[in-house]
CSV table of C-alpha atoms in Angstrom, one decimal:
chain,number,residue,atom,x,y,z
A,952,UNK,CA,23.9,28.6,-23.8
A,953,UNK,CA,22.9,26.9,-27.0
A,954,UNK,CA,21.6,23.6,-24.5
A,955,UNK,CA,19.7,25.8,-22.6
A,956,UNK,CA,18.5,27.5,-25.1
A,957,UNK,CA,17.2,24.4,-26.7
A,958,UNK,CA,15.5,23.3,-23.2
A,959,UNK,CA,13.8,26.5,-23.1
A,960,UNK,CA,12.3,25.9,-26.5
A,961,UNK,CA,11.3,22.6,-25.7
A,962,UNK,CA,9.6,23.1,-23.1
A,963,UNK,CA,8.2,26.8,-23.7
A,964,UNK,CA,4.2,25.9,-23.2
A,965,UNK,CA,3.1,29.1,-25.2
A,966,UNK,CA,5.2,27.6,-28.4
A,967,UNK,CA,1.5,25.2,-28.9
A,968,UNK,CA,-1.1,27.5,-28.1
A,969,UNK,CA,-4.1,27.8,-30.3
A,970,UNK,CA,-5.2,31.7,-31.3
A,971,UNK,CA,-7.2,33.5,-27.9
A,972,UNK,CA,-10.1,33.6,-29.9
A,973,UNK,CA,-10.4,29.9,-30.9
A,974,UNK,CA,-9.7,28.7,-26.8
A,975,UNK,CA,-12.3,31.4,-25.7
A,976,UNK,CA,-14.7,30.0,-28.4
A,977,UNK,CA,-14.2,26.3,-27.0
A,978,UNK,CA,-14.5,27.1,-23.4
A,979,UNK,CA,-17.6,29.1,-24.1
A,980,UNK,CA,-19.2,26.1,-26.0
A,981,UNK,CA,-17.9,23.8,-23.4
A,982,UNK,CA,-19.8,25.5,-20.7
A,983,UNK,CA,-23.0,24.8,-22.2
A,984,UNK,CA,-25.2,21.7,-20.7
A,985,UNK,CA,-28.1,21.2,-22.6
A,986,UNK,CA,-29.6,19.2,-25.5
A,987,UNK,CA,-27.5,16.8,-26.4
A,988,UNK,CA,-24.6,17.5,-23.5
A,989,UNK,CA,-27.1,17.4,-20.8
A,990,UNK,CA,-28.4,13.7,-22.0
A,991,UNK,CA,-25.1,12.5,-22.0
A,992,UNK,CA,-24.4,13.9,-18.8
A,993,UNK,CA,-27.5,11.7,-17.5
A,994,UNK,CA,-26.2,8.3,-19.8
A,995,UNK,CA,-23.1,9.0,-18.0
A,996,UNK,CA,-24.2,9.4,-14.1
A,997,UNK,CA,-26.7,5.9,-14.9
A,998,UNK,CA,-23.3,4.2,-16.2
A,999,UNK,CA,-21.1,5.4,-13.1
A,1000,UNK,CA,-23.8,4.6,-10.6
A,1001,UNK,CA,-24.4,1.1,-12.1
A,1002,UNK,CA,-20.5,0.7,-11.8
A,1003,UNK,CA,-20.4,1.7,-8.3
A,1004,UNK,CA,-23.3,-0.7,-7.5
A,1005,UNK,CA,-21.4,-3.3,-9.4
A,1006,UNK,CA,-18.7,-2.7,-8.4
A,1007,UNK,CA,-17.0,-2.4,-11.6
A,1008,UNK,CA,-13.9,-0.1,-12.2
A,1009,UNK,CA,-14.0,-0.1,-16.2
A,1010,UNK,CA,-17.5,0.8,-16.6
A,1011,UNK,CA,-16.4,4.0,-13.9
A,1012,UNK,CA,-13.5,4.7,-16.6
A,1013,UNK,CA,-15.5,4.3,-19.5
A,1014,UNK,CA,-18.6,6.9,-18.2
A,1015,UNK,CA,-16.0,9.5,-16.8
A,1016,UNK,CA,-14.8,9.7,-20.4
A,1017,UNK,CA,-17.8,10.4,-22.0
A,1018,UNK,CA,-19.0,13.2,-18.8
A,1019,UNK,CA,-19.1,17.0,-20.2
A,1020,UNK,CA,-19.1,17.9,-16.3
A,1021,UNK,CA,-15.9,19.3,-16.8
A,1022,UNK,CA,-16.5,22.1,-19.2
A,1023,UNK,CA,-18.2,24.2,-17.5
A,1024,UNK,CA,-15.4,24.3,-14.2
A,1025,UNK,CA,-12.7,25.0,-17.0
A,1026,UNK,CA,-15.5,27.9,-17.7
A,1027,UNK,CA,-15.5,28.9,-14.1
A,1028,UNK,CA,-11.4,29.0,-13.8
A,1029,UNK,CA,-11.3,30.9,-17.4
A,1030,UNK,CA,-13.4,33.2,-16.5
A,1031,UNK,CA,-12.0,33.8,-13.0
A,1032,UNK,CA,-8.7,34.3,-15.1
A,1033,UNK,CA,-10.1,36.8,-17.6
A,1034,UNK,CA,-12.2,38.5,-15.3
A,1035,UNK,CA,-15.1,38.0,-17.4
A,1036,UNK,CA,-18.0,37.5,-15.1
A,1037,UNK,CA,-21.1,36.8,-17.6
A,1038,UNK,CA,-19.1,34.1,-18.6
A,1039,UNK,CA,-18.7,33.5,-14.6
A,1040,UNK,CA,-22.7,33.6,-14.0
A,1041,UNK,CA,-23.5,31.3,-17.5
A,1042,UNK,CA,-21.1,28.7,-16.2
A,1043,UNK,CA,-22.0,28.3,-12.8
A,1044,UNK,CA,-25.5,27.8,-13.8
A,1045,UNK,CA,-24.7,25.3,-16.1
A,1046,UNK,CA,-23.0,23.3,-13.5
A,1047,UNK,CA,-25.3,24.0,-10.8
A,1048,UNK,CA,-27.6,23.1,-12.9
A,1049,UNK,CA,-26.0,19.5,-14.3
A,1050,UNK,CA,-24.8,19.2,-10.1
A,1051,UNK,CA,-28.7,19.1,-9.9
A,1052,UNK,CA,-29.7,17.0,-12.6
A,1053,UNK,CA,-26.0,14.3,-11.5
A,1054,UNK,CA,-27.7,13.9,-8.4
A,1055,UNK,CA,-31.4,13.3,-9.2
A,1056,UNK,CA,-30.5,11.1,-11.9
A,1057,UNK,CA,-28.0,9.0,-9.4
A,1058,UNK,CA,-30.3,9.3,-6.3
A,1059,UNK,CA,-33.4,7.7,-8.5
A,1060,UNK,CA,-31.1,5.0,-10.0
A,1061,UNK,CA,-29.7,4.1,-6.3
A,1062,UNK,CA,-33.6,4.4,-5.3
A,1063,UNK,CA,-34.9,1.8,-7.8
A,1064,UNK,CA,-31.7,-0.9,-7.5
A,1065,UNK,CA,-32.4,-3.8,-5.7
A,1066,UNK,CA,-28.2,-4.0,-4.8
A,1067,UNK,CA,-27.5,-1.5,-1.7
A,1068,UNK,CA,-24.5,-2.9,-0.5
A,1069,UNK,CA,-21.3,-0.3,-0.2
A,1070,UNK,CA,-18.9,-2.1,-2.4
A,1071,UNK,CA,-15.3,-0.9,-2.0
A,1072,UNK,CA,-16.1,1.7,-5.4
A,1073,UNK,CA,-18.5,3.3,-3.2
A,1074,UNK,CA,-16.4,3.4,-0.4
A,1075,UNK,CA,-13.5,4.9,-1.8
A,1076,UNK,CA,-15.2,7.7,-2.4
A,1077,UNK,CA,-16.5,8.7,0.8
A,1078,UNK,CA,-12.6,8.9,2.3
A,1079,UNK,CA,-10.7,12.2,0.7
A,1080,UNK,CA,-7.0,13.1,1.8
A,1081,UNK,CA,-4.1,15.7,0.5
A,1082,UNK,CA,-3.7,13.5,-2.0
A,1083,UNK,CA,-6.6,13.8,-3.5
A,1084,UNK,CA,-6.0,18.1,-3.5
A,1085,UNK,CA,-3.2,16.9,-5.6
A,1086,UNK,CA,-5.2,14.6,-8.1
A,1087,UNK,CA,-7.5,17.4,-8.8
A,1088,UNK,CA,-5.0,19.9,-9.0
A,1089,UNK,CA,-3.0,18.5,-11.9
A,1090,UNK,CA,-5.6,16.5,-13.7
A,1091,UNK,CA,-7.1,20.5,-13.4
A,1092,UNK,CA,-3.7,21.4,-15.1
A,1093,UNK,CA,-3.3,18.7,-17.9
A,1094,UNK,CA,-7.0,19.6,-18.9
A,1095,UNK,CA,-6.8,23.4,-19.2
A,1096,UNK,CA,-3.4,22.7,-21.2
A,1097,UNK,CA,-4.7,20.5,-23.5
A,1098,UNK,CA,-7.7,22.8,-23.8
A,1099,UNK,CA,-5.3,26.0,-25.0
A,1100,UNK,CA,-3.3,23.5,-27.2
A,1101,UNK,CA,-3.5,23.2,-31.3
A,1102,UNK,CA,-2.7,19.4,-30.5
A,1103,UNK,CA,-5.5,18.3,-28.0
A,1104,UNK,CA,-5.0,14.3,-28.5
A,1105,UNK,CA,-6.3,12.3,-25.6
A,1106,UNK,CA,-5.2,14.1,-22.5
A,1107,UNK,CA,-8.9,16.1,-22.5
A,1108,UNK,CA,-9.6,12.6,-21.9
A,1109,UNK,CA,-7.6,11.4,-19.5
A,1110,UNK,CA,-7.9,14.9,-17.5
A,1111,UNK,CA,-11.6,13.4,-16.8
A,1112,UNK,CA,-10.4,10.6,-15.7
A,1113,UNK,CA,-7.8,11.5,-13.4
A,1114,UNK,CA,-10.4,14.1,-11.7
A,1115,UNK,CA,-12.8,11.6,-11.5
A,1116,UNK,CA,-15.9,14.0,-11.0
A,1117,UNK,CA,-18.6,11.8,-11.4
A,1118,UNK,CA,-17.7,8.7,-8.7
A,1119,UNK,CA,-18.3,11.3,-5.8
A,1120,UNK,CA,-21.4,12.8,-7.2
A,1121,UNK,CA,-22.9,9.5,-7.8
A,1122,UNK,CA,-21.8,8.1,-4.1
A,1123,UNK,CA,-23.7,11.7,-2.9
A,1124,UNK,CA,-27.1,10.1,-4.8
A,1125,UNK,CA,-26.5,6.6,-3.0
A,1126,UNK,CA,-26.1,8.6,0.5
A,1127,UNK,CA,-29.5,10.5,-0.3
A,1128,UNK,CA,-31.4,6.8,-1.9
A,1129,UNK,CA,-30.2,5.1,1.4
A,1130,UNK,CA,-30.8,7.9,3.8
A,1131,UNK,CA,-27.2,8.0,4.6
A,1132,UNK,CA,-25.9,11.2,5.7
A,1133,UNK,CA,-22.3,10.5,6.1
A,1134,UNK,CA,-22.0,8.9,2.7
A,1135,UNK,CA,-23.4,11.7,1.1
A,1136,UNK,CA,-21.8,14.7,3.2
A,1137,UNK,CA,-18.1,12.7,2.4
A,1138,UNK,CA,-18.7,12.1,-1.5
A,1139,UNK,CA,-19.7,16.1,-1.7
A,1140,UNK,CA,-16.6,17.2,-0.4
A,1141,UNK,CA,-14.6,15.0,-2.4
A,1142,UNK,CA,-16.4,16.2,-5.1
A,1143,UNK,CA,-16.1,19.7,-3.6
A,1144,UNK,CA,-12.3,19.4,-3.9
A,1145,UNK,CA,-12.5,18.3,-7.0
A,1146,UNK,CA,-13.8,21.3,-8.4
A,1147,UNK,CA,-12.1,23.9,-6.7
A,1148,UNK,CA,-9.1,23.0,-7.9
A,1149,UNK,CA,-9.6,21.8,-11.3
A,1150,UNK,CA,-11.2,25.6,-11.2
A,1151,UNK,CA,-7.6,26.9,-9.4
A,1152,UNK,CA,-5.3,25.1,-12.0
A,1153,UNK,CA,-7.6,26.4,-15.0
A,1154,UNK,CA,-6.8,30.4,-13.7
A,1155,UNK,CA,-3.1,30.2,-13.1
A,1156,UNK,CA,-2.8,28.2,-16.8
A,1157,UNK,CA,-4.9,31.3,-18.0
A,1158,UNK,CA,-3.0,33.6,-16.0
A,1159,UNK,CA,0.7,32.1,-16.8
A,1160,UNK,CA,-0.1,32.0,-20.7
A,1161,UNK,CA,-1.5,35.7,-20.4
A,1162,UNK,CA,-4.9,35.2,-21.9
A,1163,UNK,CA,-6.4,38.7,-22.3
A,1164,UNK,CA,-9.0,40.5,-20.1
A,1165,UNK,CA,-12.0,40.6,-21.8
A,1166,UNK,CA,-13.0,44.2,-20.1
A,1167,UNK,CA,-11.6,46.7,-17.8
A,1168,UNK,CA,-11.8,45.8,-14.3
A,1169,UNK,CA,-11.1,48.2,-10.9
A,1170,UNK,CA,-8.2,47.0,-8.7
A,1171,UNK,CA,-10.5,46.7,-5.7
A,1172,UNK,CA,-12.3,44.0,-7.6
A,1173,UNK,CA,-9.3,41.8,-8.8
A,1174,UNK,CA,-8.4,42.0,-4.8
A,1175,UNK,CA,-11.6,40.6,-4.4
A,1176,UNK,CA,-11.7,38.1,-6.3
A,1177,UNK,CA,-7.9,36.9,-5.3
A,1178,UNK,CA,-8.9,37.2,-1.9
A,1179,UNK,CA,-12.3,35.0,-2.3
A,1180,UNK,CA,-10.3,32.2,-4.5
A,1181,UNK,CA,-7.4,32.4,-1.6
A,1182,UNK,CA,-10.7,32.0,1.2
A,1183,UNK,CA,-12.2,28.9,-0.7
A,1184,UNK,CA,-9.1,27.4,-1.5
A,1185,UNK,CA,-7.7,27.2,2.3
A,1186,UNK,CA,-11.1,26.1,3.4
A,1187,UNK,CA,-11.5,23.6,1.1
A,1188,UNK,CA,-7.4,22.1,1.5
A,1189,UNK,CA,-7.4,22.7,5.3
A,1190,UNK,CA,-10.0,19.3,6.4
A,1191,UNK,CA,-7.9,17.0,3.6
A,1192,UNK,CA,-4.5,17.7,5.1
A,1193,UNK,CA,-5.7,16.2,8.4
A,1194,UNK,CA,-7.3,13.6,6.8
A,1195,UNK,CA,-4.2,12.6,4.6
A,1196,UNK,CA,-2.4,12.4,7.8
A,1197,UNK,CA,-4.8,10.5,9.3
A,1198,UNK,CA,-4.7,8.2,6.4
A,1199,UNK,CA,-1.0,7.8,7.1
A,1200,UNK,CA,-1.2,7.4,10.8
A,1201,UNK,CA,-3.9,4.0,10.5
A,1202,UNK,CA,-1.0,3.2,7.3
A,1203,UNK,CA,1.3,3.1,10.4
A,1204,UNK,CA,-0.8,1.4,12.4
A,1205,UNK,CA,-2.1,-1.6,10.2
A,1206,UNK,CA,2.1,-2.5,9.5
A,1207,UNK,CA,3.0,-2.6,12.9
A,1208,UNK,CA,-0.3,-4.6,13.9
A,1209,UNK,CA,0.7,-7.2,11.3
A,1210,UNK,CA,3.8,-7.8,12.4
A,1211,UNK,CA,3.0,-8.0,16.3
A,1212,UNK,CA,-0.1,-10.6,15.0
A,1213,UNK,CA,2.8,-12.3,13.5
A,1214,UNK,CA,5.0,-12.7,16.5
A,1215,UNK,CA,2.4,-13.5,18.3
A,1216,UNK,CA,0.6,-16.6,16.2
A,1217,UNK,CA,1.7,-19.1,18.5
A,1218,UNK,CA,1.7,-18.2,22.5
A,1219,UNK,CA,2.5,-20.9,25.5
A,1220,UNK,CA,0.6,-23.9,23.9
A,1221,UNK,CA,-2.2,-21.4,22.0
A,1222,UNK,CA,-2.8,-20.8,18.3
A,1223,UNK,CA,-4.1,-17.7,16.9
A,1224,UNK,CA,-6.9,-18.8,14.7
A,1225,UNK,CA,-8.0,-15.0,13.8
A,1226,UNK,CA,-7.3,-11.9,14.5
A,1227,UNK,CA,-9.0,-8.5,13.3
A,1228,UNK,CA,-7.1,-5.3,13.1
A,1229,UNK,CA,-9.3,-1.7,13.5
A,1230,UNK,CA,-6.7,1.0,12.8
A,1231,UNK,CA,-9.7,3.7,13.0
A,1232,UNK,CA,-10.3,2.3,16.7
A,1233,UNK,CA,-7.0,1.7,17.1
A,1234,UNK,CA,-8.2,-1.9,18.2
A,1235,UNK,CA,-7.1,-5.8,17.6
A,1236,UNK,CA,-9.1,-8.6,18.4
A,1237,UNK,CA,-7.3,-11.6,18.6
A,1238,UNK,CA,-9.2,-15.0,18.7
A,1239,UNK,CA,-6.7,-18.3,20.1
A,1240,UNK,CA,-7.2,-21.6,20.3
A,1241,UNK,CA,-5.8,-24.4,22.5
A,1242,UNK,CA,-5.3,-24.0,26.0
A,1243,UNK,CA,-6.4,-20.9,28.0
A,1244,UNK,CA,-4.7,-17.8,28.2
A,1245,UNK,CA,-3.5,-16.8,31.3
A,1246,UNK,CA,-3.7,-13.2,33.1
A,1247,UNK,CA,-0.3,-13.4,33.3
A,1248,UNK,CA,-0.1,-14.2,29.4
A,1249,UNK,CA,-2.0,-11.7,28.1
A,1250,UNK,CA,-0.1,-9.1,30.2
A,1251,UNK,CA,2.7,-10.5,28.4
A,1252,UNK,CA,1.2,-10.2,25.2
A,1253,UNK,CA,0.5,-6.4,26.1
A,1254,UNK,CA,4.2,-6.0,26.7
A,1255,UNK,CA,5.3,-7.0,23.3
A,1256,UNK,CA,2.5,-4.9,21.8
A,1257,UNK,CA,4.6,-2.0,22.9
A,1258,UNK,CA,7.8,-2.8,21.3
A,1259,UNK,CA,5.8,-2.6,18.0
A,1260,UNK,CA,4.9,1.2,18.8
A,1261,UNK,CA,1.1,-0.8,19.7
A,1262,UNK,CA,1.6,0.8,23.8
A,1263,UNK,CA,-1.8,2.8,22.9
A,1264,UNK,CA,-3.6,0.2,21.1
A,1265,UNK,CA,-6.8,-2.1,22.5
A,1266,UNK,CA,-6.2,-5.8,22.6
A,1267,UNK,CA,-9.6,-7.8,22.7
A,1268,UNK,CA,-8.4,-11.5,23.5
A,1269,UNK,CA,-11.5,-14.5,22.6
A,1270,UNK,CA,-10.7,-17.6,23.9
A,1271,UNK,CA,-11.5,-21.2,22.1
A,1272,UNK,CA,-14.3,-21.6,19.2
A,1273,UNK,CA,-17.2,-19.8,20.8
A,1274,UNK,CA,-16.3,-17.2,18.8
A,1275,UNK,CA,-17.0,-18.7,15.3
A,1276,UNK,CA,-20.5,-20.3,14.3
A,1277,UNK,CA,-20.6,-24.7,14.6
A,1278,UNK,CA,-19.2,-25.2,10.4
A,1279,UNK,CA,-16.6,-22.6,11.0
A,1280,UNK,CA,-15.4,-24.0,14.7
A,1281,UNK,CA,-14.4,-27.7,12.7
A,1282,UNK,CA,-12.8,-25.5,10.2
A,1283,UNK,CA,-10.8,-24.0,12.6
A,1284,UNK,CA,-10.2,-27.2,14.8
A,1285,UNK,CA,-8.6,-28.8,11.5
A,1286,UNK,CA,-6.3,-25.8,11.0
A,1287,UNK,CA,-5.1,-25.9,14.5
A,1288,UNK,CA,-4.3,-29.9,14.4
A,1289,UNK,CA,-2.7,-29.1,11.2
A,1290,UNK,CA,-0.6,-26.5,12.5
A,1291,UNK,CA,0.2,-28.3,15.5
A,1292,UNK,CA,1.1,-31.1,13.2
A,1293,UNK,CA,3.5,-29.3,11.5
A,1294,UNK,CA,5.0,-27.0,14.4
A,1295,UNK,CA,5.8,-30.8,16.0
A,1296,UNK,CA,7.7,-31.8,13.0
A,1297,UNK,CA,9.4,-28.8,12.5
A,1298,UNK,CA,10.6,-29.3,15.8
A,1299,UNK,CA,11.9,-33.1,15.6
A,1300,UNK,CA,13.4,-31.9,12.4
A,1301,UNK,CA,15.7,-29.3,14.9
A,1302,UNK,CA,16.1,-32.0,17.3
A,1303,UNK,CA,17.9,-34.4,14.5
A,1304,UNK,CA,19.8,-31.4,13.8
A,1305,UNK,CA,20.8,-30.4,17.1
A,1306,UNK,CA,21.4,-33.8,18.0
A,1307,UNK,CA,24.0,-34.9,14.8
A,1308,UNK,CA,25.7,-31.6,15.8
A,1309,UNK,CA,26.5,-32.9,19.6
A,1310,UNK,CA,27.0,-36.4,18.5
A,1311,UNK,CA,30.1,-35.3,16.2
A,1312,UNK,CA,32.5,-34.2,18.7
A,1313,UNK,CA,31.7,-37.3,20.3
A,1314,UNK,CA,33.5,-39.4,17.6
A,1315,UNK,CA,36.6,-37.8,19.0
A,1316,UNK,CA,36.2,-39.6,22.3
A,1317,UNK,CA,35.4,-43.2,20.3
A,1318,UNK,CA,38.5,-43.0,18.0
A,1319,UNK,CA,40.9,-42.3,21.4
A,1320,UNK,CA,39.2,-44.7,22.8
A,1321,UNK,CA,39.6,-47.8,20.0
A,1322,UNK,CA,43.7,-46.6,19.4
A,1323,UNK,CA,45.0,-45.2,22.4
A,1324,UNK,CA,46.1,-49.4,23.2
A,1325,UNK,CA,47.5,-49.6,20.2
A,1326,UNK,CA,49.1,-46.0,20.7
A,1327,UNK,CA,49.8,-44.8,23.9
A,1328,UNK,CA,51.2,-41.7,22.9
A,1329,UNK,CA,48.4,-40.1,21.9
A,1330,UNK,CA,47.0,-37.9,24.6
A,1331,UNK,CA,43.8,-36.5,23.6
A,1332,UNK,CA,42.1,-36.3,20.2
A,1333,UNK,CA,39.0,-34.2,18.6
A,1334,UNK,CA,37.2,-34.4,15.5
A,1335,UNK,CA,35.5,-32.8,13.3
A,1336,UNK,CA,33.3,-31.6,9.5
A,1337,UNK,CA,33.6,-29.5,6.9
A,1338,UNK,CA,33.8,-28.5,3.3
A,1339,UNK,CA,36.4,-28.0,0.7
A,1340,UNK,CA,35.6,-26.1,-2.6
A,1341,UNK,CA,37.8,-26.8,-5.5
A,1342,UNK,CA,35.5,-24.9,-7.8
A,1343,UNK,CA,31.8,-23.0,-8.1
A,1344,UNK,CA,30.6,-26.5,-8.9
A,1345,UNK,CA,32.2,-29.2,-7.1
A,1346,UNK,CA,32.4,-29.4,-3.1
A,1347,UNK,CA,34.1,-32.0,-0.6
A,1348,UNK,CA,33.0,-32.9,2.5
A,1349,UNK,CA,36.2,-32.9,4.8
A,1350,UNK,CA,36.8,-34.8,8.0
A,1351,UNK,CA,39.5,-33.6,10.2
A,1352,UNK,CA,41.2,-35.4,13.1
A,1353,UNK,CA,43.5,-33.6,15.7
A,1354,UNK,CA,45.4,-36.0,17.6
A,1355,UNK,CA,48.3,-34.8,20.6
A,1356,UNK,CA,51.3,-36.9,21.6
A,1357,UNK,CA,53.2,-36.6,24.5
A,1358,UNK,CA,56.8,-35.4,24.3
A,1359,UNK,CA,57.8,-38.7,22.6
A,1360,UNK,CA,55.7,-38.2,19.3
A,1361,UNK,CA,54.9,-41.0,17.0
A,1362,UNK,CA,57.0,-42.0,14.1
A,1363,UNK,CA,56.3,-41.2,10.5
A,1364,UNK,CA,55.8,-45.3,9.9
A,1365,UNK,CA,53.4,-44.9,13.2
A,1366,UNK,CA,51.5,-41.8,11.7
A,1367,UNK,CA,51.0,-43.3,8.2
A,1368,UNK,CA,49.3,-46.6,9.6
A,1369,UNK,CA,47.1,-44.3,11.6
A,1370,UNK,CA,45.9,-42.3,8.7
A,1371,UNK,CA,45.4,-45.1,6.7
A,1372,UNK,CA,43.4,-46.4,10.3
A,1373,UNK,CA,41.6,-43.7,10.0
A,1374,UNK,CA,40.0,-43.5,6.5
A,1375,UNK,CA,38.7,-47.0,6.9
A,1376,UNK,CA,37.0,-46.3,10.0
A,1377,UNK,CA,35.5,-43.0,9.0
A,1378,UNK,CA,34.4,-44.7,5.3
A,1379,UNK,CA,36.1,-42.3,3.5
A,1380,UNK,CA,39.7,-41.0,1.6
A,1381,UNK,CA,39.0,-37.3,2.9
A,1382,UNK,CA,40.3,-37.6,6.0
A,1383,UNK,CA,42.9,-35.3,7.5
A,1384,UNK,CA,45.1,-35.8,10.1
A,1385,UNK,CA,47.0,-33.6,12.4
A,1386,UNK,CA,49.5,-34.3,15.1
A,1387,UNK,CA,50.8,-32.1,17.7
């Protein structure tokens, strides 16, 4: 009992809490975007929208730390909590109102940059899975607790980056600057997510350490209210769950494409000089060069496709260096002599090997043949290699000779001058003998 009791203590989250007042008066001055929070909000929206256009992940980090944005969503999820709804209304002005003022301030700076390209920053913000839902949910959680804490420390900070609100706000101003409507309809539902469930984790911290009501409400309205946070949450989950899964399936699809390009890098005489893998299209282009693939080949090809779960998948086969531009075809002429180069050594090397290990038994037939005049009673002999290991550092090679008599056997006189025969002619003292 005593252990338990202990565990309970340790990790009893009321045993930290600041007084009710004291959280109530920092989420109520947190909520607040103007003056001096509102310019920092812009500083920080120009410094993640020139690291998205740079492409820079530290510069992302540094502005999400500095970003107020996520007072007034703890505001929203407190007051949710507390069922205290002019807190509700002042909040959600605030962030409508620094949603409004993100994406100006974004849109103008995307508007004015001479870079447009979609670097992978960008990108990654336009794609939103379960995972994601998750982020959000406990970056939500380690904010609000740290919030209601005496010992804030750094995790306020890290909370803002884990959530990462700003990235998708900003990519929604480069879809509006570029005219891109995907871009920015795929950054607002990340950011979407985002809030709603930083907003979800703030009410059930509020609701699991108890914070009072601040006024009396009917039961029909906390039914409500559970019922409309229970709409928008399902809503808002249901689209990332498919996504996540689709994210797993093209996962799926991009390791078993790499290991049928793999098997298939050098086919009857042709050399795969590129390929290009589409898991969204469920598509590989494959580009050989060398000699021409036949119809028969590329069925083939197909075939194997199927044993890497690929039955489904598009094969696009380009033939020779028509595919490339003139620098990039002698580029690709060198790697295929190289390769072809090296695929013929390989293979001499597996012919020397191949070839000592028929030649050995051979020696057999060459020693009966030099002393079966000298011995007729020797039948038949074979020979052989191997190791002996007298320790972890020292190893023997081993030669062993198998000779048969007929019934009237050799004497011990006659088998000693053939061992001795034998380690001269095989150039070496390890030499054993056997007779049958």
């Amino acid at each position: 009992m005593s252990l338990l009791r202990k565990f309970l203590v340790y990790t009893n989250l009321r045993s930290g809490m600041d007084e009710f007042q004291t959280i109530h008066e920092s989420i109520e001055k947190d909520v607040m975007l103007r003056g001096t929070r509102l310019w920092v909000l812009v500083i920080a929206i120009f410094i993640v929208s020139i690291g998205l256009n740079m492409n820079s992940t530290s510069v992302i980090i540094g502005a999400m730390l500095i970003s107020p944005m996520i007072g007034p969503i703890n505001g929203m999820g407190y007051s949710i909590a507390t069922y205290n709804f002019p807190l509700f209304r002042k909040a959600m002005k605030n962030f409508s109102f620094g949603v409004l003022a993100a994406l100006i301030t974004s849109t103008l700076y995307f508007a004015l940059s001479p870079l447009s390209a979609a670097h992978s920053e960008l990108l990654s913000q336009t794609s939103t899975t379960i995972y994601d839902v998750l982020i959000a949910f406990l970056g939500g959680l380690a904010g609000i607790i740290a919030i209601s804490s005496r010992s804030k420390g750094n995790i306020i900070a890290g909370a803002a980056i884990a959530t990462a609100l700003m990235p998708p706000l900003c990519t929604a101003g480069y879809g509006l600057a570029n005219g891109n409507i995907n871009f920015f309809a795929s950054a607002m539902y990340l950011f979407t997510i985002n809030v709603v469930f930083i907003a979800i984790s703030s009410v059930l911290i509020c609701r699991f350490l108890k914070f009072p009501i601040s006024s009396e409400v009917q039961g029909k309205h906390k039914t409500r209210v559970k019922s409309l946070l229970s709409f928008v949450s399902i809503i808002t989950i249901v689209p990332s769950v498919y996504f996540g899964y689709a994210l797993v399936q093209r996962e799926h699809f991009t390791e078993d494409a790499n290991r049928f390009v793999a098997d298939i890098s050098v086919f009857e005489g042709s050399y795969l000089l590129k390929n290009e893998i589409d898991a969204r299209k469920k598509q590989i282009i494959l580009v050989y060069g060398g000699s021409d693939l036949s119809k028969e080949s590329k069925e083939e090809i197909m075939k194997r496709a199927s044993v890497y779960s690929l039955a489904e998948a598009k094969l696009i086969f380009k033939q020779g260096f028509s595919y490339n531009d003139g620098k990039e075809n002698v580029n690709q002429i060198d790697k295929l002599k190289t390769e072809v180069n090296r695929l013929n050594l390989a293979l001499k090397e597996k012919e020397k090997i191949t070839d000592s290990v028929i030649s050995k038994p051979k020696i057999g037939k060459q020693l009966l043949g030099e002393i079966k005049t000298l011995f007729p009673e020797i039948k038949s002999c074979s020979y052989s290699e191997t190791v002996a290991f007298q320790d972890s550092s020292k190893i023997d090679k081993v030669k062993i000779v198998v000779m048969e008599t007929t019934k009237k056997g050799l004497t011990a006189d006659a088998r000693k001058r053939i061992n001795d025969w034998l380690k001269k002619r095989l150039e070496s003292e390890r030499v054993k003998t056997f007779f049958e």
